[in-house]
Each structure stands twice: as C-alpha cells, then as structure tokens.
XYZ file of C-alpha atoms in Angstrom:
684
model
C -145.061 29.213 -50.098
C -144.220 25.702 -49.852
C -144.880 24.170 -46.409
C -141.765 23.732 -44.279
C -140.692 20.299 -43.362
C -140.438 19.268 -39.705
C -137.399 20.799 -38.038
C -134.742 18.272 -37.362
C -134.100 19.903 -33.916
C -137.264 18.269 -32.621
C -136.234 14.887 -33.876
C -132.794 15.199 -32.319
C -134.423 16.235 -28.815
C -136.446 13.147 -28.765
C -133.581 10.956 -30.008
C -131.334 12.185 -27.151
C -134.131 11.473 -24.669
C -134.210 7.963 -25.574
C -130.577 7.312 -26.196
C -130.381 4.867 -23.219
C -133.366 2.842 -24.483
C -131.683 1.018 -27.261
C -133.926 -1.069 -29.492
C -136.927 -1.146 -27.092
C -138.413 1.933 -28.896
C -138.681 3.378 -32.339
C -138.950 6.853 -33.347
C -140.972 7.753 -36.413
C -141.725 10.928 -38.330
C -145.034 10.976 -40.156
C -144.458 13.525 -42.799
C -148.045 13.840 -43.639
C -148.971 15.463 -40.357
C -145.652 16.291 -38.857
C -146.113 14.038 -35.869
C -143.102 12.770 -34.028
C -143.788 9.571 -32.203
C -142.101 7.336 -29.527
C -143.774 4.024 -29.982
C -143.640 1.675 -27.028
C -143.545 -2.088 -27.693
C -143.205 -3.344 -24.093
C -142.690 -2.380 -20.553
C -139.848 -0.064 -21.346
C -138.588 3.465 -20.781
C -139.425 6.535 -22.616
C -136.845 8.981 -21.291
C -134.419 8.865 -18.273
C -132.117 11.139 -16.430
C -129.922 10.741 -13.264
C -132.874 11.070 -10.854
C -136.062 10.071 -12.765
C -137.475 7.937 -15.465
C -140.499 8.412 -17.656
C -141.974 5.301 -19.114
C -144.886 2.783 -19.470
C -145.570 0.609 -16.483
C -147.965 -2.018 -14.984
C -148.774 -3.009 -11.439
C -148.567 -6.317 -9.687
C -146.272 -7.847 -12.295
C -149.164 -7.946 -14.792
C -148.955 -6.735 -18.485
C -152.247 -4.760 -18.372
C -153.633 -2.264 -17.600
C -150.742 -0.027 -18.428
C -149.871 3.620 -17.540
C -147.365 6.236 -18.385
C -145.671 7.533 -15.313
C -142.510 8.904 -13.711
C -140.467 7.222 -11.006
C -137.054 7.336 -9.332
C -134.232 6.070 -11.630
C -131.673 4.733 -9.169
C -134.013 3.180 -6.586
C -134.498 -0.599 -7.065
C -137.843 -0.543 -5.442
C -139.853 1.274 -8.043
C -141.612 4.239 -6.646
C -144.158 5.977 -8.869
C -144.312 9.854 -8.217
C -146.609 10.780 -11.119
C -149.124 9.155 -13.488
C -150.371 10.800 -16.754
C -153.299 8.482 -17.627
C -154.226 7.458 -14.075
C -157.933 7.304 -14.871
C -157.626 6.087 -18.554
C -155.442 3.059 -18.495
C -154.113 1.456 -21.602
C -155.599 -2.023 -21.816
C -153.003 -3.256 -24.370
C -149.300 -4.229 -24.256
C -148.253 -1.465 -26.546
C -149.267 2.134 -27.234
C -147.886 5.487 -28.418
C -146.690 8.453 -26.445
C -146.169 11.050 -28.854
C -145.858 14.828 -29.682
C -148.555 15.604 -32.094
C -148.918 18.180 -34.815
C -150.375 20.714 -32.417
C -147.466 20.538 -30.063
C -149.378 18.355 -27.440
C -148.019 15.345 -25.838
C -150.561 12.683 -26.361
C -151.053 9.025 -25.372
C -152.694 7.003 -28.128
C -154.206 3.360 -28.320
C -152.196 0.940 -30.577
C -154.274 1.947 -33.555
C -153.889 5.692 -32.824
C -157.695 6.134 -33.043
C -158.347 7.043 -29.464
C -156.383 9.508 -27.435
C -156.293 8.312 -23.679
C -154.521 11.372 -22.357
C -153.168 14.669 -23.544
C -151.421 17.874 -22.315
C -154.313 19.777 -23.838
C -152.499 22.928 -24.711
C -153.068 25.484 -27.535
C -149.900 25.717 -29.749
C -149.595 26.620 -33.418
C -147.179 23.828 -34.210
C -144.912 21.224 -32.643
C -142.070 22.864 -34.453
C -142.135 25.536 -31.745
C -141.952 23.287 -28.792
C -139.653 20.671 -26.976
C -140.338 18.355 -24.270
C -138.079 17.769 -21.372
C -137.859 15.417 -18.364
C -136.135 17.551 -15.781
C -133.887 16.311 -12.793
C -136.582 17.378 -10.392
C -138.995 14.894 -11.717
C -140.982 17.495 -13.730
C -142.113 16.652 -17.250
C -142.180 20.125 -19.131
C -143.401 21.329 -22.436
C -141.277 24.312 -23.475
C -141.825 26.915 -26.138
C -138.413 27.158 -27.928
C -138.225 30.829 -28.737
C -139.221 32.087 -25.308
C -138.126 29.146 -23.435
C -141.564 29.517 -21.638
C -142.961 26.370 -19.817
C -146.338 25.984 -21.633
C -147.365 22.790 -19.613
C -145.674 20.705 -16.840
C -146.550 17.740 -14.898
C -145.784 19.632 -11.585
C -149.043 21.540 -12.286
C -150.994 18.302 -12.119
C -149.719 16.353 -9.139
C -151.099 12.958 -8.426
C -150.310 11.388 -4.797
C -146.715 12.542 -4.324
C -145.571 16.055 -3.274
C -141.920 16.320 -4.580
C -139.360 19.051 -3.625
C -139.872 22.153 -5.789
C -143.503 21.209 -6.528
C -146.335 23.661 -5.491
C -149.409 23.173 -3.293
C -151.773 25.992 -3.534
C -153.913 28.160 -5.575
C -153.573 30.890 -8.365
C -155.915 33.733 -6.973
C -156.140 35.332 -10.537
C -157.193 32.239 -12.446
C -158.490 29.907 -9.830
C -156.045 27.190 -10.855
C -155.188 24.884 -7.883
C -152.165 22.644 -7.170
C -153.312 19.671 -4.882
C -152.595 16.102 -4.161
C -155.109 13.273 -4.749
C -154.609 9.681 -3.350
C -154.641 6.573 -5.422
C -157.790 4.337 -5.296
C -155.737 1.394 -4.129
C -152.304 0.029 -4.012
C -152.816 -1.487 -7.489
C -154.960 1.240 -8.895
C -153.482 4.783 -9.482
C -156.995 6.280 -10.340
C -158.121 9.315 -8.371
C -158.984 8.210 -4.925
C -161.198 9.527 -2.172
C -158.628 11.644 -0.492
C -157.206 15.066 -1.438
C -154.935 17.689 0.215
C -155.286 21.248 -0.903
C -155.173 24.804 0.450
C -158.560 26.421 1.356
C -158.213 30.169 0.574
C -161.531 31.148 2.351
C -161.110 33.291 5.499
C -157.539 32.999 6.600
C -155.905 30.331 4.299
C -155.256 26.830 5.608
C -154.253 23.468 4.340
C -156.887 20.780 4.736
C -156.926 17.001 4.035
C -160.303 15.977 2.517
C -162.161 12.717 2.316
C -164.362 13.377 -0.549
C -165.621 16.973 0.012
C -165.507 16.633 3.775
C -162.520 17.771 5.956
C -160.835 14.765 7.575
C -157.813 16.567 9.104
C -157.048 20.193 9.160
C -153.169 20.718 8.634
C -153.852 24.244 9.688
C -152.957 27.802 8.882
C -149.311 29.099 8.167
C -147.591 30.466 11.281
C -144.413 31.768 10.055
C -142.427 28.585 10.038
C -144.971 25.687 9.950
C -148.658 24.737 9.655
C -150.511 25.250 12.980
C -151.527 21.525 13.029
C -148.111 20.095 12.597
C -145.977 20.734 15.600
C -143.226 18.386 14.387
C -142.624 20.751 11.358
C -139.673 22.865 12.676
C -136.861 24.651 10.687
C -134.894 21.864 9.050
C -131.546 21.440 7.741
C -132.977 19.442 4.796
C -135.739 21.593 3.653
C -135.951 25.274 2.408
C -139.688 25.997 2.739
C -141.164 28.903 0.819
C -144.698 30.118 1.734
C -146.354 32.770 -0.625
C -149.600 34.729 0.211
C -150.164 37.585 -2.026
C -152.816 38.955 -4.539
C -151.372 36.663 -7.210
C -151.205 33.183 -5.477
C -151.075 31.417 -2.222
C -148.689 28.480 -2.211
C -146.022 26.432 -0.370
C -142.966 24.869 -1.909
C -140.304 22.667 -0.249
C -136.794 22.953 -1.662
C -133.898 20.781 -0.563
C -130.526 21.924 0.694
C -128.905 18.756 -0.523
C -130.076 17.377 -3.900
C -128.634 13.919 -3.064
C -131.255 13.515 -0.385
C -134.240 11.691 -1.932
C -137.453 12.824 -0.048
C -141.111 13.229 -0.675
C -144.513 13.527 0.981
C -147.119 11.031 -0.064
C -150.947 10.983 0.228
C -151.692 7.218 0.408
C -154.908 5.417 -0.519
C -155.782 5.119 3.268
C -155.764 8.880 3.718
C -152.523 9.258 5.529
C -149.881 11.905 4.628
C -146.305 10.772 5.426
C -142.857 12.232 4.813
C -140.259 9.751 3.739
C -136.578 9.745 2.931
C -134.713 6.997 0.975
C -132.159 5.110 3.059
C -129.338 4.090 0.901
C -127.930 1.982 3.791
C -131.138 0.000 4.360
C -132.272 0.257 0.853
C -135.870 1.310 1.688
C -137.978 4.293 2.302
C -138.242 5.474 5.857
C -141.215 7.397 7.274
C -140.233 10.025 9.806
C -143.586 11.659 10.037
C -147.190 10.819 9.291
C -150.694 12.113 10.094
C -153.540 12.055 11.025
C -152.636 9.580 13.703
C -154.097 10.823 16.971
C -157.675 10.836 18.195
C -157.788 14.669 18.277
C -156.509 14.898 14.714
C -160.053 14.143 13.347
C -161.620 17.280 12.118
C -164.109 18.776 14.811
C -163.842 15.719 16.949
C -165.365 17.260 19.883
C -167.831 19.784 17.992
C -168.007 23.522 18.346
C -166.368 25.655 21.009
C -164.431 22.820 22.552
C -160.721 21.978 23.021
C -159.609 18.404 22.353
C -156.934 17.534 24.891
C -155.895 13.890 24.814
C -152.900 14.512 27.074
C -155.203 14.905 30.143
C -155.634 11.127 30.949
C -157.700 11.830 34.066
C -160.637 13.432 32.172
C -162.647 13.231 29.039
C -160.594 14.373 26.077
C -163.192 16.956 25.056
C -163.361 20.164 27.177
C -165.325 23.336 26.785
C -163.327 26.437 26.016
C -163.343 29.277 28.554
C -166.909 30.846 28.824
C -168.668 27.848 27.412
C -170.488 24.875 28.830
C -171.859 21.556 27.363
C -174.896 21.785 25.317
C -175.927 18.439 26.701
C -174.599 17.596 30.222
C -176.110 14.122 29.910
C -174.250 13.405 26.786
C -170.886 14.636 28.198
C -171.364 12.448 31.304
C -171.302 9.482 28.832
C -168.118 10.886 27.244
C -170.360 11.882 24.047
C -169.439 15.398 22.939
C -172.319 15.615 20.521
C -173.528 19.146 20.167
C -170.274 20.648 21.526
C -170.460 23.663 23.909
C -172.436 26.854 24.030
C -171.947 30.143 25.755
C -172.685 30.264 29.512
C -174.160 33.590 29.344
C -174.777 34.785 25.710
C -176.616 38.062 26.822
C -173.758 39.138 28.928
C -171.385 39.572 25.968
C -170.286 42.893 24.541
C -170.434 44.734 27.786
C -168.043 46.437 30.095
C -165.527 44.292 32.038
C -164.963 41.674 29.294
C -161.485 40.313 28.649
C -159.696 37.221 27.319
C -158.587 34.012 28.728
C -155.394 32.527 27.237
C -155.477 28.855 26.221
C -151.898 27.625 25.456
C -150.239 25.006 23.258
C -153.299 24.596 20.848
C -153.961 24.288 17.133
C -155.938 27.319 16.623
C -159.588 26.919 15.399
C -160.792 26.606 11.792
C -159.719 29.914 10.152
C -162.309 29.697 7.231
C -164.484 32.116 9.049
C -161.611 34.194 10.537
C -160.134 37.460 9.356
C -156.487 38.363 9.330
C -154.371 41.472 9.407
C -150.737 40.648 9.096
C -149.524 44.176 9.857
C -151.309 44.541 13.212
C -149.478 43.968 16.601
C -150.909 41.523 19.107
C -151.948 44.275 21.484
C -153.767 46.101 18.703
C -155.377 42.766 17.821
C -156.781 42.356 21.292
C -158.318 45.791 21.330
C -159.786 45.258 17.751
C -161.384 42.022 18.959
C -162.664 43.695 22.068
C -164.289 46.464 19.906
C -166.133 43.879 17.644
C -169.030 42.405 19.363
C -168.867 39.415 16.927
C -165.243 38.564 17.685
C -165.006 35.395 19.767
C -161.198 34.881 19.823
C -157.861 36.136 18.530
C -154.348 34.829 18.039
C -151.040 35.883 16.551
C -150.636 35.261 12.852
C -146.813 34.686 13.018
C -145.286 32.668 15.803
C -141.806 33.782 14.778
C -142.448 37.494 15.283
C -145.383 37.385 17.632
C -147.101 39.831 15.276
C -150.079 39.803 12.894
C -153.755 39.318 14.027
C -156.206 36.471 13.362
C -159.724 36.968 14.579
C -162.585 34.526 14.818
C -166.217 35.416 14.514
C -168.774 32.898 15.585
C -168.183 29.266 16.810
C -164.627 28.004 17.392
C -164.117 24.821 15.461
C -161.478 22.089 15.698
C -159.298 23.341 18.533
C -156.922 20.915 20.021
C -154.045 20.806 22.595
C -150.516 19.570 21.731
C -148.062 18.283 24.276
C -145.181 20.586 24.234
C -145.758 23.247 21.465
C -148.502 25.147 19.777
C -150.010 28.672 19.707
C -151.710 30.810 22.333
C -155.595 31.327 21.633
C -157.083 34.193 23.456
C -160.901 33.360 24.062
C -163.274 36.159 24.835
C -165.194 35.891 27.986
C -167.719 38.073 29.959
C -166.839 39.963 33.106
C -168.026 37.232 35.545
C -166.049 34.535 33.760
C -163.032 36.697 33.615
C -163.121 37.354 37.359
C -163.453 33.600 37.952
C -160.443 32.823 35.950
C -158.427 35.602 37.515
C -159.418 34.473 40.961
C -158.438 30.754 40.123
C -155.163 31.748 38.675
C -154.342 33.772 41.911
C -155.575 30.920 44.210
C -152.830 28.564 45.399
C -153.039 25.248 43.718
C -154.087 22.189 45.796
C -150.545 20.711 45.529
C -149.250 23.954 47.061
C -151.839 23.789 49.835
C -150.869 20.236 50.600
C -147.289 21.054 50.698
C -147.775 24.032 53.144
C -149.890 21.792 55.406
C -147.331 19.000 55.406
C -144.451 21.224 56.036
C -146.205 23.073 58.981
C -146.983 19.806 60.523
C -143.482 18.537 60.179
C -142.216 21.766 61.537
C -144.567 21.425 64.524
C -143.441 17.892 65.229
C -139.784 18.951 65.008
C -140.392 21.759 67.532
C -141.888 19.290 69.941
C -139.033 16.915 69.785
C -136.165 17.044 72.146
C -133.238 19.460 71.754
C -130.936 16.436 71.789
C -132.647 15.042 68.814
C -132.426 18.288 66.977
C -128.723 18.376 67.811
C -128.133 14.941 66.486
C -129.934 15.664 63.255
C -127.879 18.904 62.848
C -124.662 16.978 63.600
C -125.613 14.234 60.906
C -126.383 16.975 58.396
C -122.966 18.668 59.002
C -121.133 15.318 58.622
C -122.930 14.606 55.375
C -122.083 18.050 54.136
C -118.496 17.508 55.070
C -118.475 14.236 53.229
C -119.777 16.016 50.065
C -117.706 19.253 50.436
C -114.688 19.727 48.412
C -111.907 22.162 47.199
C -111.433 22.084 43.460
C -107.761 23.029 43.905
C -106.519 24.133 40.540
C -110.003 24.613 39.242
C -112.409 26.424 41.425
C -113.064 27.241 45.113
C -116.842 27.494 45.632
C -118.808 27.110 48.777
C -118.988 23.594 49.979
C -121.183 21.238 47.886
C -124.116 20.389 49.952
C -127.265 18.394 48.720
C -129.399 20.051 51.486
C -128.881 23.474 50.010
C -130.790 24.761 47.037
C -128.978 27.090 44.506
C -131.243 29.378 42.870
C -129.275 29.151 39.606
C -129.040 25.412 39.799
C -132.083 23.389 41.124
C -131.812 20.177 42.989
C -133.739 17.288 41.598
C -135.253 14.590 43.908
C -134.114 11.043 43.012
C -137.532 9.819 42.805
C -138.353 12.479 40.203
C -135.291 11.398 38.058
C -136.074 7.737 38.530
C -139.724 8.301 37.392
C -138.645 10.438 34.411
C -136.227 7.808 33.168
C -138.416 4.785 33.947
C -136.052 3.673 36.630
C -133.038 4.125 34.330
C -134.553 1.730 31.758
C -132.178 0.207 29.200
C -134.537 1.550 26.519
C -133.821 5.011 27.717
C -130.049 4.619 27.785
C -128.375 7.008 25.361
C -124.699 5.972 25.935
C -121.942 5.273 28.459
C -118.740 7.169 29.168
C -115.717 6.640 31.404
C -117.547 7.874 34.611
C -121.118 6.514 34.002
C -124.155 6.319 31.675
C -126.404 8.849 30.126
C -130.234 8.363 30.115
C -133.034 10.100 28.359
C -136.099 11.077 30.523
C -139.192 13.068 30.425
C -140.543 15.069 33.446
C -144.169 15.358 34.385
C -144.466 18.733 32.686
C -143.467 17.100 29.284
C -139.809 18.540 29.170
C -137.348 16.032 27.989
C -133.997 15.702 29.810
C -130.664 13.805 29.554
C -129.330 12.402 32.949
C -125.674 11.829 33.398
C -125.416 9.278 36.221
C -122.143 8.847 37.845
C -121.029 5.154 38.309
C -121.081 4.189 41.991
C -117.778 2.413 41.745
C -116.133 5.247 39.768
C -114.039 7.018 42.307
C -112.188 8.948 39.556
C -115.402 10.585 38.455
C -116.243 12.266 41.717
C -113.966 15.205 41.320
C -115.211 15.621 37.761
C -118.676 15.585 38.906
C -118.233 18.265 41.417
C -116.300 20.371 38.920
C -118.944 20.076 36.254
C -121.959 21.028 38.659
C -120.271 24.120 39.889
C -118.599 25.177 36.670
C -121.233 24.780 33.970
C -124.009 26.468 36.191
C -122.088 29.679 35.688
C -121.974 29.409 31.916
C -124.715 30.538 29.529
C -124.213 30.424 25.807
C -126.172 29.152 22.844
C -123.288 26.813 21.893
C -122.843 25.305 25.429
C -125.080 22.489 26.646
C -127.524 23.775 29.253
C -127.620 22.210 32.781
C -130.977 22.079 34.455
C -130.006 20.722 37.734
C -128.381 18.008 39.750
C -129.152 15.307 42.308
C -127.059 13.904 45.121
C -128.597 11.204 47.217
C -126.311 8.838 49.253
C -123.972 7.205 46.621
C -126.142 8.458 43.703
C -124.673 11.632 41.835
C -126.461 12.863 38.819
C -126.420 15.855 36.511
C -129.600 16.760 34.614
C -129.110 18.488 31.092
C -131.345 19.596 28.359
C -132.063 16.834 25.847
C -130.655 17.136 22.464
C -132.285 14.678 20.045
C -129.443 14.401 17.456
C -127.067 13.093 20.084
C -123.301 13.807 19.308
C -121.368 14.853 16.261
C -119.559 11.561 16.019
C -122.847 9.647 15.347
C -122.984 11.706 12.135
C -119.366 11.700 11.070
C -118.887 8.021 11.447
C -122.157 6.836 10.020
C -122.356 6.603 6.184
C -126.004 7.524 5.784
C -126.024 10.372 8.403
C -122.731 11.719 7.083
C -124.506 12.424 3.757
C -126.883 14.784 5.619
C -123.939 17.061 6.562
C -123.416 19.159 3.521
C -120.511 21.641 3.369
C -122.862 24.524 4.464
C -124.067 22.589 7.541
C -120.485 21.501 8.335
C -119.327 25.155 8.268
C -122.235 26.181 10.615
C -121.424 23.389 12.994
C -117.665 24.494 13.092
C -118.565 28.127 13.448
C -120.798 27.254 16.443
C -118.096 25.310 18.109
C -115.722 28.167 17.596
C -118.324 30.600 19.024
C -118.497 28.389 22.193
C -114.755 28.142 22.556
C -114.381 31.894 22.206
C -116.923 32.413 24.862
C -114.984 30.049 27.221
C -111.674 31.497 26.522
C -112.511 35.144 26.440
C -116.188 36.376 26.926
C -117.425 34.313 29.922
C -116.980 35.646 33.512
C -114.567 32.684 34.061
C -111.761 31.982 31.811
C -112.111 28.257 31.027
C -110.017 25.639 29.118
C -112.270 22.602 28.360
C -109.459 20.074 27.907
C -111.593 17.323 26.559
C -112.955 18.761 23.264
C -113.847 15.889 20.837
C -116.625 14.952 18.553
C -118.481 12.753 21.269
C -118.629 15.981 23.459
C -120.189 18.033 20.703
C -123.959 17.552 20.961
C -126.545 18.570 18.230
C -129.843 19.942 18.770
C -132.994 19.337 16.608
C -131.680 21.754 13.901
C -128.020 20.435 14.128
C -126.790 23.517 16.145
C -123.679 22.319 18.045
C -123.503 22.558 21.867
C -120.278 21.806 23.744
C -120.738 19.364 26.680
C -118.852 17.501 29.491
C -117.009 19.986 31.568
C -115.670 17.419 34.079
C -112.149 18.076 32.973
C -112.383 21.826 32.439
C -110.051 24.178 34.177
C -110.476 27.859 35.191
C -107.669 30.412 34.501
C -107.264 33.748 36.101
C -108.056 36.748 33.999
C -104.320 37.601 33.622
C -103.031 33.950 33.686
C -101.666 32.462 30.411
C -100.144 29.241 31.671
C -100.534 26.622 34.520
C -99.472 23.312 35.596
C -101.835 20.300 35.876
C -101.527 17.567 38.504
C -102.395 14.705 36.105
C -102.949 13.837 32.429
C -106.525 14.525 31.386
C -108.936 14.805 28.440
C -107.894 14.490 24.768
C-alpha cells in the first residue's frame, strides 16, 4: 500500500487558527515526516479567540528569554494565565511551535534540533488529532474520531486557577491538578509555593512553601473551605466539589461568561481572587490570603486555639482540657511546645464529655477520619466510645450532618470573628464539671450590673417622696411628648423610650455612637429626606445600619414613629430586619441589619455593577420583591401598603437577595378594607 499523504483537514484547522495573524507566521508542511509547523518569526500570536490568545511572549520588554503562553485577548494589560515552557525558555528571537508526526505539540529551537517542551502523548499519527484553543483558555489536543481530549493545558496549571479548571487528585491514577507560583515577576519558572489538595485523612486544601504547609485553606464544609470564612455562596461562581472513589476535586464555574475572574498564586505566596474592572481598566483583588497572624500554619503549636480577636490576652490559648507545656514560655508570649493534657491519665473514664469551641477553623484533618452519613449525635457517641478520639465536628455546615473525628494532637485551630465551625473537644469529668459550673455562673458584668442596680434602688428608696413624685412627673411628661396616634396608620400604645418592648430592643445612645465611631463620615452609607444612614459594628461583632433622623426634620418624626411600630411586627425573608431603636432627647434612630450590597439602584445605574446582574439574577430579585409585597398585602398579620417602593428602598444582602426597606410612609388597611383616603401626598 502507498503511504497516505497528510490529511488536508489538519492543515485547514491550523490555517483557521492563525487567520488573524496575517504575515507574521508561516505554515509549512514537511512531506518527509508529515509534520505541520507554525513557525514564529517574532513576538506574535499563534492562535486567538474572543477570550484568550496563545502566542510567544517575553517579559520586561526584552526579546529573550521567550516563552509560549496563554493570555486574555481583550485586556490591554497582558495577563499571562498559562506558560508551556516555563522552565525551558527559548533563548532566541524565533522558534517553532508545531504538531509533530506523532501527534504531539512541540516547541523547537530555531534549528529544530532540540525540543524545549512537548505534550508528550502517545498517538499513532497527527492525522488523527486536532489542536484547539477553547474560549475557556484551555489548549486541548483532541482525537478526531472519538472527539476525546488526549491532552489539555487545564491538566497542567501554572500559577492561575481559571473558571472550569480543576484543583484536586485522581484517586485511581494519582494524577494531581495543582497551582505553582512563578519564581519572580519576570521569571515564570516553577517557584517555591504550591497549592494542592492533600487527600490523607479527611481531604483539605493546603498552600505549601516547598514541602512545608504555609497556610491550611482547610477541609470542605458543604459550601466553602473551613479556612476561608469569606467564601460564601456567590452570584458569580457555581462551585462544584467532588469527593468519591474516582477523584477529589473542586471546580469554579461562572454564571456570567462576560465576567473575567481568576485566582492567582503569586511569587510571594499569596492567593488572591481578582476580577477585571472594565470601568477602571485594571484587575481588582477582592480577597487574598494568608494575611492574618493566625493564618500561618500551626502558629501556636499543638492543642491550641489562635484567637487574634481577643486583644486583651496573648493570641495563643490552650484548648479545653489542656495547659501550656511551658508556663515560662507562655508568660513571655512564646507558644513554643503548645499545650498538653492537664490530666492524661484521667481520660477514657466515666463522666467524660465535650466542650464546644465556636467560630473556629477546625484542626488539621490529615489525621482525622470522616463518616459523611453519620449524624452529629451519633458522631459524639462514636467519639466518646473511642479512647483515642480527642475531638469531633460536623462535616457539612449546610446540613449539620456528617462526622469528622480527630485522633491525637489538635493542630492549627484558629478563631474567626463572625463565622466558623463548632469544634467539640473531649475533656475529662473534672474539666467538664468546671466548664459547666462556669457556664452557669453569672458573668462579672452581670454581677456588677446587679450590685449597681441594687445600690441605686437603695438610694432611691431613701430619697424623699417628693423627689420620687417629681421624677415620676418628668417621666410622664417625657412619655407624653413622645406619645402619638398614628391616625390613619396604626394605634399602638404610647411610644415611650423608658419602656422595653421584648420584640424591639432599645439601644443606648452611647452604644450606637461607639458602634458608628461617633457617626463618622467614613461610616456614612447615604442620606435621605429625613436623615442619614450609618454603618456600625457592635461589640459582639454584629454589623448594623443606623438610620438617624435629622434633628431639624419635623416632617420625619411621624414617619419615624410609624416605622418603629410597624416594621417590628413584620417578619419575612424579603423585608429588612429591624434590630431595635434609640430615642434620647432630640435623637431618634432605628437600628437595622446591615446589608453589604446597599440598594438596587447602586447596581442598576452603575455600568460595571449592572453587568453583574444577569437575567437569572434579575428575575430572582424581582421574584423576591414580589414575595415581599405579597406578604405585606396578603399574608402578614397587618394588611400593609408600602407607598414608597423604589429601587433605593430595595436593599441587597451579600448574595443579592432583595429586602424591602423604609416603611416610614407605609399604611395599614383593615382586613376587609379595599380603599381609603390619605391626608397628604406621600411616597412615589
């Protein structure tokens, strides 16, 4: 049989892949060995599509060394996402990026005597394969007949984790997908830092420096890594986590392909998430780690909890049932040696139990075991029955199910400010009794309050009846000055700052002033017709929004009273939640839950933010608003018409769920009433 000539389909594929290049490249067919070549004669492109470009590049405006890589097509600031020959640069101004006779993609020196890089696959002939630069940024070598991907760049990431790329491990073959940093800004060679999933024990993601853990991203908790509290359900990402007998991996998809986003492991060992801002023409980091003192792996040594939010004490604290190995070192704020069991011989006896440590990144799970089908109650009993079990926790934060048990030392536990998991640490009977006693004992603050209140009561009893009568009269006068009748809206009991409604707490003015940094301009979120709104943070870490009625706004007093009494009676996921109010002299304030994405109009009327609202998210927002209106009009105990519904009064939480706000102009209808008159024009 005569040998078949090269198939023209292969030639056409490569011709189309460089159709935008013009004369910068030549395509040659060497009939002696059936090799199709794309020969580079300068710093030009090999292939491009609407999202990504494959080509030769150099760094720092130099001509050598040269690399073959992939970068974003439409971004003026060249951002390299993958490098083929990162450790074998081309020290010449030209080279050959070719599909050889064996079906491999190969990078040759100009003389074609040395292969600097190859896909290194086993294929019979290049007649059977095609090469494609996909819109995801993946360079794929595809078998024609079966359309099977034989090799792809996504299997060999460099320093950038793109959407639809995997991080993880194939349990059957041992093949791993992981990130490695560059050596330096101008050197894409393999650096010192890597980020990969460790499958031992209960799998977890770890950032390494060399072979030593630098930061433990943590184990998967159902919606995020245990060490990344900022990683919540997002309207941008569709995260898929797989853990089965075949593989363990994580992939981030995007709900809107027009959003350019990636995670990068830079040369300094920082992981950061970035999104391209078309408005500012630059990449914007919205998350990076490790950054905090407690992020460093095993910062406080074994059996400790690193809590940097307790500013009054040393950050390192022993877990329940443990004490410092060296008291002298700990007095010098040196946690060397960590903590050891107070009574090691008392363990695994009757009367034992667990002490809950809240808001933590659970310990290193490489020495832990997991049963995802077990309930948390069964997990506690299983740990208690195992003398080597030192702690347990839920494997899935979303469902509260699954069981993770630790055996031996507890390594790299840390506390977060507002979120985290519950870790149940095993303690002996003596320690359990002490914790139980302490939890039932009144706190020092409560004792002080009781003593002060008793003393004040005693002083008041010793004062004259005349003085008590005067104070009572002043209180009544103040109550009358604040009392009101909502007329066509609502007739509640009189509004009195001295009374505490169990459904609506009263905040002290000093508490709100401290939370908002004395109503600092830096905390000002916006201003309406009746006053300003400030962001605040209470001492327990809860973030709040404070609506402060302007002192000279006589018009707003009625609306303020209406909103305080009305919204307290409403409970719905699509209505903003009121936490309390404050009335002090001329100050009148309402305290709400804080919603970080502000109001809907900030998205609609902003070009860059508007792009984040795809049609699916817009429909979800509209549906949420409709649910809230249906509740007000039909399902709530009070039949309410809002009368001021507009985009600035639709607030968005962290997941862009809508919440209707500002009930100052709302009006209540009777259950059988279908029309009414208003005394003045209000709202929109």
